[in-house]
Coordinates of C-alpha atoms and ligand atoms in Angstrom, one line a residue:
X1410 CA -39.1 -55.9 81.9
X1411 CA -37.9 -57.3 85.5
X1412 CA -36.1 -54.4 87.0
X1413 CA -32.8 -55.5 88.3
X1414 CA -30.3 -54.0 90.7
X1415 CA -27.4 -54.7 88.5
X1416 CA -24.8 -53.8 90.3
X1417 CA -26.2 -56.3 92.8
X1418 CA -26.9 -59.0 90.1
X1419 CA -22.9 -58.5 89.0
X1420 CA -21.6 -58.6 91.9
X1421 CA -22.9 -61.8 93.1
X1422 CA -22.3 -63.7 89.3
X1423 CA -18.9 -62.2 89.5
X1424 CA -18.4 -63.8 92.8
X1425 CA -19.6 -67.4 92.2
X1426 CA -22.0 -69.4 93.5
X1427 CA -22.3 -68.0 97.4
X1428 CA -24.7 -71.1 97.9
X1429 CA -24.9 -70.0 101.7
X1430 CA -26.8 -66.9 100.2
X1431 CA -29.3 -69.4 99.1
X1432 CA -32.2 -69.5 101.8
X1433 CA -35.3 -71.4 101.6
X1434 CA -38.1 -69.1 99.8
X1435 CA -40.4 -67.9 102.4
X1436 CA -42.7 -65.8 101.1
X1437 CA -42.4 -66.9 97.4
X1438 CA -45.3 -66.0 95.7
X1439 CA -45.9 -69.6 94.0
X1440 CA -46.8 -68.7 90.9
X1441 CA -44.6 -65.4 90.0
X1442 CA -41.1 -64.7 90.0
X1443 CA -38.4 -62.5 88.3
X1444 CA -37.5 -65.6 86.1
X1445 CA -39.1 -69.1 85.5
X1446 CA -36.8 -72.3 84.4
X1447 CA -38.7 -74.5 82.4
X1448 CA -36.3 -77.5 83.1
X1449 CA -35.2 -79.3 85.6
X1450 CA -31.7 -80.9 84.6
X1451 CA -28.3 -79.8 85.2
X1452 CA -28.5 -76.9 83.1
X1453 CA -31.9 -75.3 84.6
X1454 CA -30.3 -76.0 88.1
X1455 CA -27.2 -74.4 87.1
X1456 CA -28.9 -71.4 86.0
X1457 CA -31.5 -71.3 88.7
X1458 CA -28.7 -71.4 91.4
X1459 CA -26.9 -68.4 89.9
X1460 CA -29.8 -66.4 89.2
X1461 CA -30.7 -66.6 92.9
X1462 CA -27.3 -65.5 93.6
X1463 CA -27.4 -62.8 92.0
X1464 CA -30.6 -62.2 94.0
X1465 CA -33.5 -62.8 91.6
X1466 CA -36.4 -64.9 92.0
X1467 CA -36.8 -68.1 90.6
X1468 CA -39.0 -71.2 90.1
X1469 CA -37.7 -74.3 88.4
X1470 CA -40.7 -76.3 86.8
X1471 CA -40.0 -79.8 86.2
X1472 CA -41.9 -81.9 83.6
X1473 CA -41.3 -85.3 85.2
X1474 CA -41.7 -86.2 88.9
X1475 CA -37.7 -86.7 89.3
X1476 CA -35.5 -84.1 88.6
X1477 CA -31.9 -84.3 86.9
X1478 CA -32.8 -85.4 83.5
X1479 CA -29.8 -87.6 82.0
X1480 CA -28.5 -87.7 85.3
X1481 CA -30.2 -90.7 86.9
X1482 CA -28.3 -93.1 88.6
X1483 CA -30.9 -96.1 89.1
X1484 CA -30.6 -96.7 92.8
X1485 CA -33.4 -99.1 92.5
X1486 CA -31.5 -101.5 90.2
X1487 CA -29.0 -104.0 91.0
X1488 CA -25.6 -102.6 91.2
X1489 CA -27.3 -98.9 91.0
X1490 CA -25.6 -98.3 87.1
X1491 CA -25.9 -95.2 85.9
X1492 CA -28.5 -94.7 83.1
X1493 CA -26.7 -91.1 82.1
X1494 CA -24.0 -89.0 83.1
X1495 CA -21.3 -90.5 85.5
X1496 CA -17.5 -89.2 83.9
X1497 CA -16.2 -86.1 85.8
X1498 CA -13.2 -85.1 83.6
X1499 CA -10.5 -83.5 85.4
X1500 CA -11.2 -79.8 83.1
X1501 CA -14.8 -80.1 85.0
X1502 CA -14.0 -76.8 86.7
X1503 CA -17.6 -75.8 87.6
X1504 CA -18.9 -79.3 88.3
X1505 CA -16.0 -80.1 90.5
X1506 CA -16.1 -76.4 92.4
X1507 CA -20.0 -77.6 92.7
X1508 CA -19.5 -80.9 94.0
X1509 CA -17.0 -79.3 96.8
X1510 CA -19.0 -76.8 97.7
X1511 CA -22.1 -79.0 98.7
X1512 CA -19.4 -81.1 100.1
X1513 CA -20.5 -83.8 97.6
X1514 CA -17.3 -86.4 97.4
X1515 CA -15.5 -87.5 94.3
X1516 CA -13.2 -90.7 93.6
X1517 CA -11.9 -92.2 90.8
X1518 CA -13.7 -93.6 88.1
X1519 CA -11.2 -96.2 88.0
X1520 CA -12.2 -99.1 85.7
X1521 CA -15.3 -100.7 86.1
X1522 CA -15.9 -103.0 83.8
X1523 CA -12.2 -104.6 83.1
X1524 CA -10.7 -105.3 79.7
X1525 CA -12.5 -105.7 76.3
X1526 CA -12.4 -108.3 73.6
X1527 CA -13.8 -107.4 70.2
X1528 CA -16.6 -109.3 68.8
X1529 CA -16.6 -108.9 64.5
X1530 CA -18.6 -110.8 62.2
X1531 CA -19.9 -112.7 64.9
X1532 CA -16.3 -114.2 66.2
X1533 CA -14.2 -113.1 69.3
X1534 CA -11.0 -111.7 69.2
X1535 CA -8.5 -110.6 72.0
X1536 CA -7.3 -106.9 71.9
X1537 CA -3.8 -108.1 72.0
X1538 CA -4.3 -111.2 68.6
X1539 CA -6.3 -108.0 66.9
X1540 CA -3.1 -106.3 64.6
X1541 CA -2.3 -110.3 63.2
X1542 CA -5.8 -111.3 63.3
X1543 CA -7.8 -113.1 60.0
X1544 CA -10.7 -110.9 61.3
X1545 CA -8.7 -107.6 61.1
X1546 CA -8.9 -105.9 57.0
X1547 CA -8.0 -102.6 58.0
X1548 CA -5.1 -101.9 56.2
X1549 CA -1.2 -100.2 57.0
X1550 CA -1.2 -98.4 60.3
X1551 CA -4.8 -98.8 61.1
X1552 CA -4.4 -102.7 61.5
X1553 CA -2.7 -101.6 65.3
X1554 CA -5.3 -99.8 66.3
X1555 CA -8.5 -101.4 68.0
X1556 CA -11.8 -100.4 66.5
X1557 CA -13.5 -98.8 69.2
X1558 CA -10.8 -96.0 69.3
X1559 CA -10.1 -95.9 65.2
X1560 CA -11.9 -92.2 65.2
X1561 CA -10.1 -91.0 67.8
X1562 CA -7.0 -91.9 66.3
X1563 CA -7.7 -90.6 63.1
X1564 CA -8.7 -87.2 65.2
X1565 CA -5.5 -86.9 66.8
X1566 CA -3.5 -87.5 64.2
X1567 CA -5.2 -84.9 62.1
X1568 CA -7.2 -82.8 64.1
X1569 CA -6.9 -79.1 62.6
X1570 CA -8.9 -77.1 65.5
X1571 CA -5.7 -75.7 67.6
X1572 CA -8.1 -74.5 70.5
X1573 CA -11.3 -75.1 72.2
X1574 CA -13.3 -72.4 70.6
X1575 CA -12.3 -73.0 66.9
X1576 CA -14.5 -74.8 66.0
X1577 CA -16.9 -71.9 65.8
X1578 CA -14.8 -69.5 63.8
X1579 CA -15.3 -69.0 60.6
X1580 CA -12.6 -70.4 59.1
X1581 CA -13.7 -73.9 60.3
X1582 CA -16.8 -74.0 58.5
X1583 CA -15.0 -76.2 55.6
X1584 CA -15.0 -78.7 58.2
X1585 CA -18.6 -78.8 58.8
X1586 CA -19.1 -81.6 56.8
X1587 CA -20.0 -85.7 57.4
X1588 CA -17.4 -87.9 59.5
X1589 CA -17.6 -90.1 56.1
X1590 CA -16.2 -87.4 53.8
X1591 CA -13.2 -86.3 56.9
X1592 CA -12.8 -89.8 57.2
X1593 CA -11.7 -90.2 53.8
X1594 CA -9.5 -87.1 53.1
X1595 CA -7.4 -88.7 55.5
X1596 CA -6.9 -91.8 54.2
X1597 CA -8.9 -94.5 56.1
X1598 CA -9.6 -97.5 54.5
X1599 CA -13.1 -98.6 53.9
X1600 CA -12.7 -100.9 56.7
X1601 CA -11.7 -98.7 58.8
X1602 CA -14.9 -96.7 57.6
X1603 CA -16.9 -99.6 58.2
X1604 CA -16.0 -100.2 61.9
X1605 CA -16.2 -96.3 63.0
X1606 CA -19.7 -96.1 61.6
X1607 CA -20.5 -99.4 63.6
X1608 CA -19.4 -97.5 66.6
X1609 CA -21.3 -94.3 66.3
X1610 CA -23.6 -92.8 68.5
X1611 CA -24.9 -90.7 65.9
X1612 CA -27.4 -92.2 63.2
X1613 CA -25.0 -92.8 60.2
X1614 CA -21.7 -90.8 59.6
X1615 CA -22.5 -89.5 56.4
X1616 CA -24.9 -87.6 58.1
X1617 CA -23.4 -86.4 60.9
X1618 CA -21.1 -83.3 61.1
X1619 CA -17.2 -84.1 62.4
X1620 CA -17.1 -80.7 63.1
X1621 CA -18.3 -81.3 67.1
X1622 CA -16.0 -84.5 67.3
X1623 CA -12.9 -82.4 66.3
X1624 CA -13.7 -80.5 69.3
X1625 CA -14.8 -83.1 71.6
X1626 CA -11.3 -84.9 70.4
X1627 CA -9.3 -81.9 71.3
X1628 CA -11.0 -81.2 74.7
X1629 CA -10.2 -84.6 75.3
X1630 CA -6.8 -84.3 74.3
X1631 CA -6.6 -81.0 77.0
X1632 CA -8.3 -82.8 79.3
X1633 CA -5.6 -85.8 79.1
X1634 CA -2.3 -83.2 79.2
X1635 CA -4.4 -81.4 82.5
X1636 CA -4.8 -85.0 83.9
X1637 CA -0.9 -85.5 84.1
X1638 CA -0.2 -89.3 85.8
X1639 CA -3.5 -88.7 87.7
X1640 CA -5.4 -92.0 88.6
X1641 CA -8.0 -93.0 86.1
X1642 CA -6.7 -90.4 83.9
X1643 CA -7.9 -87.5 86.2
X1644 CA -11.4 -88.9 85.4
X1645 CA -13.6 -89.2 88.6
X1646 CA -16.9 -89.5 89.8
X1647 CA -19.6 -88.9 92.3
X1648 CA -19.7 -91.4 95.1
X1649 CA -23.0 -93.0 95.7
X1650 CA -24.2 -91.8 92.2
X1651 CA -24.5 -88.7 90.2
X1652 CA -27.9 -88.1 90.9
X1653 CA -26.3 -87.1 94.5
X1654 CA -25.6 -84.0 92.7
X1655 CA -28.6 -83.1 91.1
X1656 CA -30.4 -84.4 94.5
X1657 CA -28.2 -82.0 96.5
X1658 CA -28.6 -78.8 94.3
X1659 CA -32.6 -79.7 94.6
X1660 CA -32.3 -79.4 97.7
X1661 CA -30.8 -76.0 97.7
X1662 CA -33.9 -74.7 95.9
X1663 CA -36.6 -76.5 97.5
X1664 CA -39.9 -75.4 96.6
X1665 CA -38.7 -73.1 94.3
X1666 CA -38.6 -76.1 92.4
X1667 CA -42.1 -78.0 91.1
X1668 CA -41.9 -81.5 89.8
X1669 CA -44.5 -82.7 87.3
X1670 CA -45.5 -79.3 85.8
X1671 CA -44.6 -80.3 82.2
X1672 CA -44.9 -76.8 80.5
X1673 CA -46.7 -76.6 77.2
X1674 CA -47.5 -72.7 76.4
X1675 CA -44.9 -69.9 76.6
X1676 CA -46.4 -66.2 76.1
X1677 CA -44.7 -63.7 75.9
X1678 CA -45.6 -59.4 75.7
X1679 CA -44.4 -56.2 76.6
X1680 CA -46.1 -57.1 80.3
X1681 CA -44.0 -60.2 80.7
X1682 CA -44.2 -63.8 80.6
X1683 CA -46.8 -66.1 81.2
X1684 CA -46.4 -70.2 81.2
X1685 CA -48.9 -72.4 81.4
X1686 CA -48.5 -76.4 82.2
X1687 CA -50.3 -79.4 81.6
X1688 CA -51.5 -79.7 84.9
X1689 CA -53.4 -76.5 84.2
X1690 CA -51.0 -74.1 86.6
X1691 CA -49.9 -70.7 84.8
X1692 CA -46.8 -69.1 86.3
X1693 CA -45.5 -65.9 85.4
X1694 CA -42.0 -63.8 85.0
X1695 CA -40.2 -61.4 83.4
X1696 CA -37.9 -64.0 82.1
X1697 CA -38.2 -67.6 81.1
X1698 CA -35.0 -70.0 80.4
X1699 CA -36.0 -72.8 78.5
X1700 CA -33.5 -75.7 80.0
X1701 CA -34.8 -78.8 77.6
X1702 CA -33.5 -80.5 74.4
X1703 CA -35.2 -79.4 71.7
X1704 CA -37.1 -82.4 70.8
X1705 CA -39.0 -81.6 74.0
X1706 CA -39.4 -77.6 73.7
X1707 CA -40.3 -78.2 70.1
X1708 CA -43.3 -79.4 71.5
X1709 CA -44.3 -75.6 73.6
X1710 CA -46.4 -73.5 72.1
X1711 CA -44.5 -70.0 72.3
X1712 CA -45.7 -66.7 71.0
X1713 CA -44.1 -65.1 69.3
X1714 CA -43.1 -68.0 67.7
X1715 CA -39.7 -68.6 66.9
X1716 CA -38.2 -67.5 63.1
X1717 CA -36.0 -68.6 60.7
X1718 CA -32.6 -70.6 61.5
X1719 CA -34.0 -70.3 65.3
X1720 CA -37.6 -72.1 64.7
X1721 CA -35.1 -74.6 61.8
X1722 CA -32.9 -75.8 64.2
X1723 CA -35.6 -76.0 67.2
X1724 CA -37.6 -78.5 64.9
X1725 CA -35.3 -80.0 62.9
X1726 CA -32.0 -81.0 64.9
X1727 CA -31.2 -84.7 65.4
X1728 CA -30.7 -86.1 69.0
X1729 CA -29.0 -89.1 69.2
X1730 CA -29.5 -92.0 70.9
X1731 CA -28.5 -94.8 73.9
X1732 CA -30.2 -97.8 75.4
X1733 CA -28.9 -100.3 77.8
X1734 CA -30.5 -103.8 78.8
X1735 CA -29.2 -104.8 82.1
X1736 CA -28.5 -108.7 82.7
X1737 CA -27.4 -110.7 85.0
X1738 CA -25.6 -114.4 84.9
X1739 CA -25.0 -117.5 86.8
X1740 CA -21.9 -118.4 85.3
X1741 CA -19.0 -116.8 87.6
X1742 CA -15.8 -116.0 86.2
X1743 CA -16.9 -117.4 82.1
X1744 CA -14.7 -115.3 80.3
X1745 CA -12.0 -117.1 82.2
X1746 CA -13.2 -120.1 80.7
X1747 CA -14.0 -119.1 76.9
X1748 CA -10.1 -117.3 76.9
X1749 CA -11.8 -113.6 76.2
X1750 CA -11.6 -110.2 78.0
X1751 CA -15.1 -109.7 80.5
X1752 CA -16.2 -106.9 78.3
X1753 CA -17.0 -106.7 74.5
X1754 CA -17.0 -104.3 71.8
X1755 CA -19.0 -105.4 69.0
X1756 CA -19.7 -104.5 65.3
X1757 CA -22.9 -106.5 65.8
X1758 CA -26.3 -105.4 66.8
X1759 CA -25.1 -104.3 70.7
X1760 CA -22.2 -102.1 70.8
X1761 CA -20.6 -103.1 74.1
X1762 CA -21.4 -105.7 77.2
X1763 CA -19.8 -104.4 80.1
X1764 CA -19.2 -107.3 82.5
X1765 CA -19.1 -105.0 85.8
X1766 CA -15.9 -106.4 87.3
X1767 CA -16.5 -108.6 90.7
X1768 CA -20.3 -108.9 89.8
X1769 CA -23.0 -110.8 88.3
X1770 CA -23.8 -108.2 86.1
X1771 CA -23.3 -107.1 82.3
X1772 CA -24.4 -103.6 80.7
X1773 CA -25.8 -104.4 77.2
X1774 CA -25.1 -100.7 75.7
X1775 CA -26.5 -100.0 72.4
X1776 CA -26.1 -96.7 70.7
X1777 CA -27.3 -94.7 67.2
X1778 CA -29.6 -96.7 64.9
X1779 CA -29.0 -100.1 67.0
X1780 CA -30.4 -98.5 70.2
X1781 CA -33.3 -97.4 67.7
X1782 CA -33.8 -100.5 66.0
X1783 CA -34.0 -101.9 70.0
X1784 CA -36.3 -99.7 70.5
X1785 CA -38.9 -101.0 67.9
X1786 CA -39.4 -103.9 70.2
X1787 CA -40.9 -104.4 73.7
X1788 CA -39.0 -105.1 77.0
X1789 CA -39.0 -108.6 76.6
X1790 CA -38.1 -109.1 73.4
X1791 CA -35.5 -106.5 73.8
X1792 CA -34.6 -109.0 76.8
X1793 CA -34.3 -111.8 74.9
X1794 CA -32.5 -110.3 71.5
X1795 CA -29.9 -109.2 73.6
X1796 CA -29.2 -112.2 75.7
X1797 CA -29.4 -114.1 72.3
X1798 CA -27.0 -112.3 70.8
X1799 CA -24.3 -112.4 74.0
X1800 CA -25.2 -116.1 74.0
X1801 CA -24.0 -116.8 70.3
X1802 CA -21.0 -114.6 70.9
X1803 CA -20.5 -116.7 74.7
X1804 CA -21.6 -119.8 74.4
X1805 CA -20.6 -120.2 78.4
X1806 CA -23.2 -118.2 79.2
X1807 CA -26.1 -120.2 77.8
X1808 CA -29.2 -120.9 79.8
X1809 CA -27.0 -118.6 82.8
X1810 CA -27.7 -115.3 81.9
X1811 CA -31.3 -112.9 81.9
X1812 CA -32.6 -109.5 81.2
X1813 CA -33.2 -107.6 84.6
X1814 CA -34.3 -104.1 83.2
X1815 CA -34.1 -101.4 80.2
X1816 CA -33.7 -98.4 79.4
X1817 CA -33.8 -96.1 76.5
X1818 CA -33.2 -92.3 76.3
X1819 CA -35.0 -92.0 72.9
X1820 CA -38.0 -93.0 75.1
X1821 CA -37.7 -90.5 77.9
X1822 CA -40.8 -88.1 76.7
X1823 CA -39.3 -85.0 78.3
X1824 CA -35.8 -85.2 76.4
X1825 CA -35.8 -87.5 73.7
X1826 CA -32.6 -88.7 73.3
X1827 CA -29.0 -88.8 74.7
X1828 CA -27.4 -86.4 73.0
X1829 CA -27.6 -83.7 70.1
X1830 CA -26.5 -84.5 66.6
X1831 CA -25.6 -81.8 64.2
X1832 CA -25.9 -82.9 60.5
X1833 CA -23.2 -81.7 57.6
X1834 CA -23.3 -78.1 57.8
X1835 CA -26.0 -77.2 60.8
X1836 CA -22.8 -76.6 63.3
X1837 CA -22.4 -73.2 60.9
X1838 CA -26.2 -72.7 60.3
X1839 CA -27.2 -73.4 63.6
X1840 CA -25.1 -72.7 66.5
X1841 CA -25.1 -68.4 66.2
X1842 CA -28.5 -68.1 65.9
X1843 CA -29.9 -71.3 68.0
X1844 CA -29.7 -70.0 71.6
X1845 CA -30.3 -66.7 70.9
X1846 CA -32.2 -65.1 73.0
X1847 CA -35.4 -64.8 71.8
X1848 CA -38.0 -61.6 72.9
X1849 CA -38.4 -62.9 76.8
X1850 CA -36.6 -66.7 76.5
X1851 CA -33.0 -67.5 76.6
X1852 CA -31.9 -71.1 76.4
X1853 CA -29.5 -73.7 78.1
X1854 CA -28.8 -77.3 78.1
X1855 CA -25.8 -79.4 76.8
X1856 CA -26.8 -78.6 73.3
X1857 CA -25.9 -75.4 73.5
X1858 CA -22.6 -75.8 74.2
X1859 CA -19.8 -73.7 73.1
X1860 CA -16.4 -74.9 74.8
X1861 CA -17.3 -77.5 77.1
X1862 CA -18.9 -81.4 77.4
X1863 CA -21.1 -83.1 79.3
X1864 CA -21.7 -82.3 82.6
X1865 CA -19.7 -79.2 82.3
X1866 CA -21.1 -78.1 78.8
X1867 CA -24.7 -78.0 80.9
X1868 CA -23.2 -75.9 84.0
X1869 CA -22.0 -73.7 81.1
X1870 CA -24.9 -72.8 79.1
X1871 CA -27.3 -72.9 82.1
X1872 CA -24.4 -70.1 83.9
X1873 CA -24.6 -68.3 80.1
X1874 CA -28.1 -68.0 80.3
X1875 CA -28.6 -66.6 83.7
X1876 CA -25.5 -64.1 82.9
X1877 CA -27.7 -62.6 80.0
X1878 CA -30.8 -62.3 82.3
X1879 CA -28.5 -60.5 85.4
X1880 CA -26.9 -58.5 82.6
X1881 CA -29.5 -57.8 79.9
X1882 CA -27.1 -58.4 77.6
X1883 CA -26.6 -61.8 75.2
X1884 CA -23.3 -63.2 75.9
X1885 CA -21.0 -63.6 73.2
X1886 CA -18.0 -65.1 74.5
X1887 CA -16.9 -66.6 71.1
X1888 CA -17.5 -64.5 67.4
X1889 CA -19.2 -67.4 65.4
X1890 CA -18.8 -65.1 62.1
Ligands
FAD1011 C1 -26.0 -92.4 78.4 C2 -25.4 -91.1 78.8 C3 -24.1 -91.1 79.3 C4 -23.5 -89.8 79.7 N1 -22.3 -89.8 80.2 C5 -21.7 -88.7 80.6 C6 -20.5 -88.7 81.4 O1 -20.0 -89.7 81.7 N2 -20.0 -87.5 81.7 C7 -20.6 -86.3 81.4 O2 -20.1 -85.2 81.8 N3 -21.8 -86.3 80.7 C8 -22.4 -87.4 80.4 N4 -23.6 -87.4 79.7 C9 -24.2 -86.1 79.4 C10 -24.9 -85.4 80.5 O3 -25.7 -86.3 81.2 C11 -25.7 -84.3 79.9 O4 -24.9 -83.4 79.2 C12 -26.4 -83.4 81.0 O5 -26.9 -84.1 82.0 C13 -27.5 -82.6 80.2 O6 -28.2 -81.7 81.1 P1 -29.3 -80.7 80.6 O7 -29.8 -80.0 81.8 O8 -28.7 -80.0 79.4 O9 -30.4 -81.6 80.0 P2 -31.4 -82.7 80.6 O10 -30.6 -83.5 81.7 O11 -31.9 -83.5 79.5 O12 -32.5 -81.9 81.4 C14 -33.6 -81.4 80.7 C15 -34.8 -81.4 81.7 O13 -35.9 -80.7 81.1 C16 -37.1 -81.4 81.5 N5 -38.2 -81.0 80.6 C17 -38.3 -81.4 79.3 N6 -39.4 -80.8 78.7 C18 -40.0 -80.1 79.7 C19 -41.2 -79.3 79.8 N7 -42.0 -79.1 78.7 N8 -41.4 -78.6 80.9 C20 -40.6 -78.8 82.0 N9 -39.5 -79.5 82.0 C21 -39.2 -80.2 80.9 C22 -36.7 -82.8 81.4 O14 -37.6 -83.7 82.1 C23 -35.3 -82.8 82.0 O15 -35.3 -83.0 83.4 C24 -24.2 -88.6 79.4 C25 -25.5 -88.6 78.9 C26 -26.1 -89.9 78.6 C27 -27.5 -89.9 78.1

């Protein structure tokens, strides 16, 4: 076991990040240090950062030759979009104190892609004509509200979690169970069903657990009260591109941290830690965070192998999915001329097209089992299904508009999807015993969240995990039975 000055550890976790504490690693040995990251997104920098505050050493190994993960902004694409992350809610406290001190700016997100019509069945409807619309068979109260925020809705109106960690308690295991069944008990019609499940990001709400939505829906709720009459709804975001972030907190480790040293063995004794990579390099610790999704640690070898509900959820939870086809059109201002909003939300095979207001460019975004089923084809025909579709929903845009670029999560080998997906029940089965830690490994990463989202829930786990390593103890902050 590393042997750690605590009360010098403490003392500077207690006190923050004191980046200016963070010099550049002279005399690292390159392959040893007290603890090794295996991950190079927001969570493995997060904990790296604090762990070399609190004066441990530390090497970050990347699998991919760009670090950040699903923080990517595509600077090489027209209009550099964001393929991940770009929201920076105003409860962010530790991306926000992150962003000032590497004296990173933020601005609004304001609203990029201007107003939405709905596309169902195939026909075009204004926001405003959807309550009296033919196209609308939701029934009573529901016919009001626009389908894209129908679950939301529903959640506010009837969300039983009171505070950001109930949803862990026990007494909220009875909601554990699918969006469908929740959906139900409170009255939607099947309609109403219909168009949620359309929407989801997840693969099918009847297999999906509404227990992480009731607290996503009442962080969101927090987040809105906290955001007062705050432009954009407090919402922000990183100018020039989130990866600026990620870019700058590389930066603060330099070559502490190793790109393209995908790790694929994990051992672990009494002596310590030993890694080994694809590219053949071993490096070895006392301590090893493993800072991936779990479709891509499920793929290391580690000894002693994970047990029960551990080894369960490593292999067997659900990530979900996103892809985007990026298009651009000759047809200037056409949604002045068909009579509909710029943007769309659809119940058809592409969720949204975001028209990026004053461009030439639209944001085919498909989510769940569509982004899958997008998936199955290849970059051209996932070209042309998507400008086919927008063309029979925008007949101004025949002949005007073409595929530029895609991009799926599902396919990014090193994390393998956009987000995690709990199934009915696996929120209670999995979550006390999933990040665990686990002889010599501790865990981080946006799946294992326990108050926060995003961005945020990253910073969070990847702080958690260095926090047990400085303090040899597993932290606890919420009693999950
Ligand atoms: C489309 C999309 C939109 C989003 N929008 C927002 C938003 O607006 N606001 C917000 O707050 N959040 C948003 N998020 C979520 C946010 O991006 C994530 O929560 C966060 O970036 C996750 O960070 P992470 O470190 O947990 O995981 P990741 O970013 O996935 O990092 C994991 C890293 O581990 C590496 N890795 C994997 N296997 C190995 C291996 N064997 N060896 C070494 N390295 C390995 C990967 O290459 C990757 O770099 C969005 C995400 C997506 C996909």
């Amino acid at each position: 076991m590393a042997t750690v000055n605590r009360r010098r550890v403490l003392s500077g976790v207690a006190g923050g990040l004191g980046l200016a504490l963070v010099a550049p690693s002279r005399g690292l040995d390159r392959t040893r240090a007290d603890v090794i990251v295996a991950g190079g997104g927001l969570a493995g920098l997060t904990a790296a950062l604090n762990l070399l505050d609190a004066g441990l050493s530390v090497i970050v190994l990347e699998a991919s030759a760009r670090p950040g993960g699903r923080i990517h902004t595509a600077y090489q694409l027209p209009g550099q979009p964001e393929l991940g992350a770009v929201e920076v809610g105003p409860l962010y406290a530790r991306v926000r104190d992150m962003a000032r001190r590497l004296d990173l700016p933020l601005e609004p997100r304001g609203n990029p892609v201007g107003a939405f019509s709905l596309g169902i069945g195939g026909q075009l409807v204004n926001m405003e004509d959807w309550p009296e619309s033919p196209l609308n068979q939701t029934v009573g109260d529901e016919r009001v509200v626009p389908p894209p925020a129908l679950l939301q809705t529903v959640i506010t109106q009837h969300n039983p979690l009171l505070r950001a960690d109930d949803w862990l308690r026990p007494e909220a295991r009875p909601l554990d169970i699918s969006v469908h069944d929740w959906l139900v008990a409170q009255g939607l019609s099947d309609e109403g069903l219909r168009l949620v499940n359309e929407g989801l990001i997840t693969a099918d709400f009847n297999d999906t657990s509404i227990l992480p939505s009731l607290q996503d829906g009442l962080r969101m709720g927090l987040a809105r009260t906290a955001a007062g009459s705050r432009p954009s709804g407090g919402v922000d975001k990183f100018t020039g591109g989130t990866s600026r972030l990620t870019t700058a907190m590389v930066e603060m480790l330099g070559d502490r941290l190793r790109v393209d040293q995908r790790v694929r063995a994990i051992a672990m004794n009494e002596a310590g830690v030993e890694i080994t990579c694809e590219s053949g390099a071993v490096f070895r610790s006392d301590f090893v965070i493993a800072a991936m999704p779990f479709p891509a640690l499920r793929r290391i070898a580690v000894t002693p192998a994970l047990t029960g509900i551990q080894a369960d959820a490593v292999a067997n939870m659900r990530w979900a999915n996103t892809s985007q086809v990026f298009l651009r059109h000759r047809a200037g201002d056409y949604w002045e001329r068909d009579g509909f909003a710029p943007s769309l939300w659809t119940d058809g095979p592409v969720n949204l097209y975001r028209q990026q207001v004053d461009s030439d460019r639209i944001v085919a975004v498909l989510v769940g089992r569509k982004a899958d089923a997008l998936d199955q084809l290849s970059p051209a025909e996932q070209g042309a299904f998507v400008v086919n579709d927008l063309v029979a929903l925008r007949p101004e845009l025949r002949g005007k508009v073409d595929a530029v670029a895609t991009h799926s999560w599902r396919e990014e080998v090193n994390i393998g999807g956009c987000r995690h997906d709990f199934r009915p029940g696996t929120v209670t089965r999995f979550v006390p015993a999933m990040f665990a830690p686990h002889a010599r490994m501790h865990f981080a990463g946006e799946h294992t969240r326990l108050l926060e989202i995003g961005m945020e829930s990253a910073m969070e786990s990847g702080e958690r995990a260095a926090l047990e390593i400085v303090s040899g103890q597993p932290q606890e902050p919420i009693r999950t039975s």
